[in-house]
Amino acid sequence: MVSLKLQKRLAASAPKCGRGKVWLDPNEVNEISMADFHQNTRKLVKDGFIIRKPTKIHSRSRAPWMK
């Protein structure tokens, strides 16, 4: 499998999030591996090959007891 470290870093800067929040479409690895500039990664975000994962919401149900 191709290393997508550079693409993941570039993709994280487009939607302004961390590398862990970025999802790269495993079916489009060849297309994503060709993107080596910010402009190319922005196009992939627009096309839906790179997606920002939703934030995880932590339950506050135990908060009153954790003082």
Tab-separated table of N, CA and C in Angstrom:
chain	number	residue	atom	x	y	z
A	1	MET	N	0.833	-1.182	0.000
A	1	MET	CA	0.000	0.000	0.000
A	1	MET	C	0.877	1.245	0.000
A	2	VAL	N	0.423	2.268	-0.622
A	2	VAL	CA	1.163	3.512	-0.767
A	2	VAL	C	1.099	4.304	0.537
A	3	SER	N	2.218	4.947	0.906
A	3	SER	CA	2.235	5.802	2.086
A	3	SER	C	1.586	7.140	1.750
A	4	LEU	N	0.609	7.536	2.536
A	4	LEU	CA	-0.131	8.770	2.277
A	4	LEU	C	0.100	9.805	3.377
A	5	LYS	N	1.303	9.801	3.977
A	5	LYS	CA	1.600	10.736	5.062
A	5	LYS	C	1.515	12.187	4.603
A	6	LEU	N	2.123	12.493	3.473
A	6	LEU	CA	2.108	13.863	2.952
A	6	LEU	C	0.687	14.292	2.626
A	7	GLN	N	-0.055	13.418	1.973
A	7	GLN	CA	-1.417	13.748	1.579
A	7	GLN	C	-2.308	13.961	2.807
A	8	LYS	N	-2.086	13.165	3.845
A	8	LYS	CA	-2.889	13.306	5.064
A	8	LYS	C	-2.586	14.644	5.745
A	9	ARG	N	-1.305	15.044	5.751
A	9	ARG	CA	-0.926	16.328	6.348
A	9	ARG	C	-1.514	17.485	5.556
A	10	LEU	N	-1.426	17.411	4.228
A	10	LEU	CA	-1.995	18.460	3.387
A	10	LEU	C	-3.514	18.503	3.509
A	11	ALA	N	-4.127	17.340	3.611
A	11	ALA	CA	-5.584	17.273	3.721
A	11	ALA	C	-6.061	17.845	5.051
A	12	ALA	N	-5.269	17.729	6.098
A	12	ALA	CA	-5.657	18.265	7.403
A	12	ALA	C	-5.648	19.784	7.403
A	13	SER	N	-4.848	20.397	6.555
A	13	SER	CA	-4.795	21.857	6.529
A	13	SER	C	-5.958	22.459	5.749
A	14	ALA	N	-6.574	21.704	4.861
A	14	ALA	CA	-7.680	22.248	4.060
A	14	ALA	C	-8.912	22.531	4.920
A	15	PRO	N	-9.439	21.553	5.684
A	15	PRO	CA	-10.592	21.863	6.540
A	15	PRO	C	-10.186	22.357	7.929
A	16	LYS	N	-8.883	22.654	8.120
A	16	LYS	CA	-8.340	23.160	9.379
A	16	LYS	C	-8.663	22.235	10.559
A	17	CYS	N	-8.110	21.034	10.495
A	17	CYS	CA	-8.265	20.069	11.583
A	17	CYS	C	-6.966	19.278	11.695
A	18	GLY	N	-6.912	18.377	12.644
A	18	GLY	CA	-5.728	17.555	12.835
A	18	GLY	C	-5.692	16.368	11.884
A	19	ARG	N	-4.536	15.696	11.831
A	19	ARG	CA	-4.400	14.545	10.931
A	19	ARG	C	-5.313	13.396	11.318
A	20	GLY	N	-5.634	13.277	12.603
A	20	GLY	CA	-6.499	12.200	13.060
A	20	GLY	C	-7.947	12.374	12.650
A	21	LYS	N	-8.338	13.597	12.338
A	21	LYS	CA	-9.720	13.875	11.949
A	21	LYS	C	-9.964	13.680	10.458
A	22	VAL	N	-8.923	13.414	9.700
A	22	VAL	CA	-9.049	13.315	8.245
A	22	VAL	C	-9.289	11.867	7.846
A	23	TRP	N	-10.288	11.636	6.994
A	23	TRP	CA	-10.580	10.308	6.448
A	23	TRP	C	-10.278	10.326	4.961
A	24	LEU	N	-9.421	9.416	4.519
A	24	LEU	CA	-9.081	9.280	3.105
A	24	LEU	C	-9.817	8.066	2.553
A	25	ASP	N	-10.489	8.241	1.431
A	25	ASP	CA	-11.279	7.166	0.833
A	25	ASP	C	-10.353	6.029	0.399
A	26	PRO	N	-10.498	4.821	0.971
A	26	PRO	CA	-9.604	3.718	0.609
A	26	PRO	C	-9.796	3.230	-0.824
A	27	ASN	N	-10.927	3.523	-1.427
A	27	ASN	CA	-11.165	3.112	-2.814
A	27	ASN	C	-10.473	4.027	-3.815
A	28	GLU	N	-10.054	5.195	-3.377
A	28	GLU	CA	-9.438	6.184	-4.268
A	28	GLU	C	-7.980	6.448	-3.900
A	29	VAL	N	-7.261	5.416	-3.483
A	29	VAL	CA	-5.867	5.582	-3.054
A	29	VAL	C	-5.000	6.096	-4.198
A	30	ASN	N	-5.208	5.602	-5.400
A	30	ASN	CA	-4.401	6.045	-6.537
A	30	ASN	C	-4.612	7.526	-6.813
A	31	GLU	N	-5.848	7.974	-6.762
A	31	GLU	CA	-6.163	9.388	-7.004
A	31	GLU	C	-5.575	10.270	-5.901
A	32	ILE	N	-5.683	9.822	-4.654
A	32	ILE	CA	-5.188	10.605	-3.521
A	32	ILE	C	-3.667	10.650	-3.516
A	33	SER	N	-3.016	9.563	-3.896
A	33	SER	CA	-1.550	9.532	-3.883
A	33	SER	C	-0.942	10.478	-4.911
A	34	MET	N	-1.696	10.852	-5.928
A	34	MET	CA	-1.191	11.785	-6.943
A	34	MET	C	-1.237	13.236	-6.462
A	35	ALA	N	-2.008	13.527	-5.431
A	35	ALA	CA	-2.144	14.894	-4.920
A	35	ALA	C	-0.940	15.228	-4.051
A	36	ASP	N	-0.115	16.151	-4.508
A	36	ASP	CA	1.062	16.531	-3.738
A	36	ASP	C	1.145	18.039	-3.508
A	37	PHE	N	0.066	18.765	-3.762
A	37	PHE	CA	0.003	20.198	-3.515
A	37	PHE	C	-1.309	20.519	-2.809
A	38	HIS	N	-1.356	21.662	-2.128
A	38	HIS	CA	-2.573	22.074	-1.425
A	38	HIS	C	-3.750	22.199	-2.378
A	39	GLN	N	-3.488	22.703	-3.565
A	39	GLN	CA	-4.568	22.895	-4.540
A	39	GLN	C	-5.206	21.551	-4.914
A	40	ASN	N	-4.388	20.534	-5.091
A	40	ASN	CA	-4.911	19.210	-5.442
A	40	ASN	C	-5.715	18.604	-4.295
A	41	THR	N	-5.234	18.780	-3.057
A	41	THR	CA	-5.960	18.212	-1.925
A	41	THR	C	-7.275	18.945	-1.697
A	42	ARG	N	-7.308	20.257	-1.947
A	42	ARG	CA	-8.567	20.997	-1.827
A	42	ARG	C	-9.594	20.478	-2.819
A	43	LYS	N	-9.145	20.119	-4.009
A	43	LYS	CA	-10.048	19.570	-5.022
A	43	LYS	C	-10.595	18.219	-4.564
A	44	LEU	N	-9.745	17.394	-3.945
A	44	LEU	CA	-10.193	16.091	-3.451
A	44	LEU	C	-11.186	16.235	-2.296
A	45	VAL	N	-11.003	17.267	-1.467
A	45	VAL	CA	-11.962	17.533	-0.394
A	45	VAL	C	-13.302	17.920	-1.005
A	46	LYS	N	-13.243	18.758	-2.029
A	46	LYS	CA	-14.474	19.193	-2.692
A	46	LYS	C	-15.177	18.030	-3.385
A	47	ASP	N	-14.400	17.099	-3.948
A	47	ASP	CA	-14.972	15.940	-4.636
A	47	ASP	C	-15.475	14.866	-3.669
A	48	GLY	N	-15.073	14.944	-2.396
A	48	GLY	CA	-15.554	13.987	-1.402
A	48	GLY	C	-14.641	12.796	-1.182
A	49	PHE	N	-13.437	12.808	-1.756
A	49	PHE	CA	-12.491	11.716	-1.535
A	49	PHE	C	-11.798	11.856	-0.182
A	50	ILE	N	-11.723	13.082	0.319
A	50	ILE	CA	-11.149	13.360	1.629
A	50	ILE	C	-12.242	14.029	2.454
A	51	ILE	N	-12.513	13.474	3.636
A	51	ILE	CA	-13.607	13.963	4.470
A	51	ILE	C	-13.087	14.233	5.874
A	52	ARG	N	-13.599	15.309	6.477
A	52	ARG	CA	-13.297	15.587	7.879
A	52	ARG	C	-14.276	14.792	8.739
A	53	LYS	N	-13.736	13.998	9.664
A	53	LYS	CA	-14.587	13.188	10.536
A	53	LYS	C	-15.347	14.096	11.506
A	54	PRO	N	-16.554	13.696	11.905
A	54	PRO	CA	-17.294	14.511	12.879
A	54	PRO	C	-16.650	14.429	14.261
A	55	THR	N	-16.882	15.471	15.068
A	55	THR	CA	-16.328	15.479	16.415
A	55	THR	C	-17.092	14.502	17.291
A	56	LYS	N	-16.379	13.871	18.199
A	56	LYS	CA	-17.008	12.943	19.134
A	56	LYS	C	-17.552	13.753	20.307
A	57	ILE	N	-18.786	13.495	20.662
A	57	ILE	CA	-19.420	14.207	21.760
A	57	ILE	C	-19.355	13.330	23.003
A	58	HIS	N	-18.770	13.864	24.065
A	58	HIS	CA	-18.619	13.124	25.307
A	58	HIS	C	-19.831	13.372	26.190
A	59	SER	N	-20.328	12.315	26.773
A	59	SER	CA	-21.505	12.404	27.632
A	59	SER	C	-21.170	13.145	28.918
A	60	ARG	N	-22.067	14.021	29.342
A	60	ARG	CA	-21.880	14.769	30.580
A	60	ARG	C	-22.690	14.159	31.729
A	61	SER	N	-23.190	12.939	31.557
A	61	SER	CA	-24.063	12.342	32.570
A	61	SER	C	-23.352	12.101	33.896
A	62	ARG	N	-22.060	11.813	33.893
A	62	ARG	CA	-21.323	11.552	35.123
A	62	ARG	C	-20.666	12.803	35.696
A	63	ALA	N	-20.774	13.927	35.043
A	63	ALA	CA	-20.077	15.142	35.463
A	63	ALA	C	-20.433	15.600	36.876
A	64	PRO	N	-21.703	15.563	37.310
A	64	PRO	CA	-22.005	16.024	38.672
A	64	PRO	C	-21.328	15.181	39.755
A	65	TRP	N	-21.062	13.914	39.511
A	65	TRP	CA	-20.469	13.034	40.519
A	65	TRP	C	-18.947	13.034	40.483
A	66	MET	N	-18.342	13.675	39.513
A	66	MET	CA	-16.885	13.620	39.362
A	66	MET	C	-16.190	14.834	39.968
A	67	LYS	N	-16.815	15.489	40.928
A	67	LYS	CA	-16.204	16.680	41.528
A	67	LYS	C	-15.124	16.352	42.480
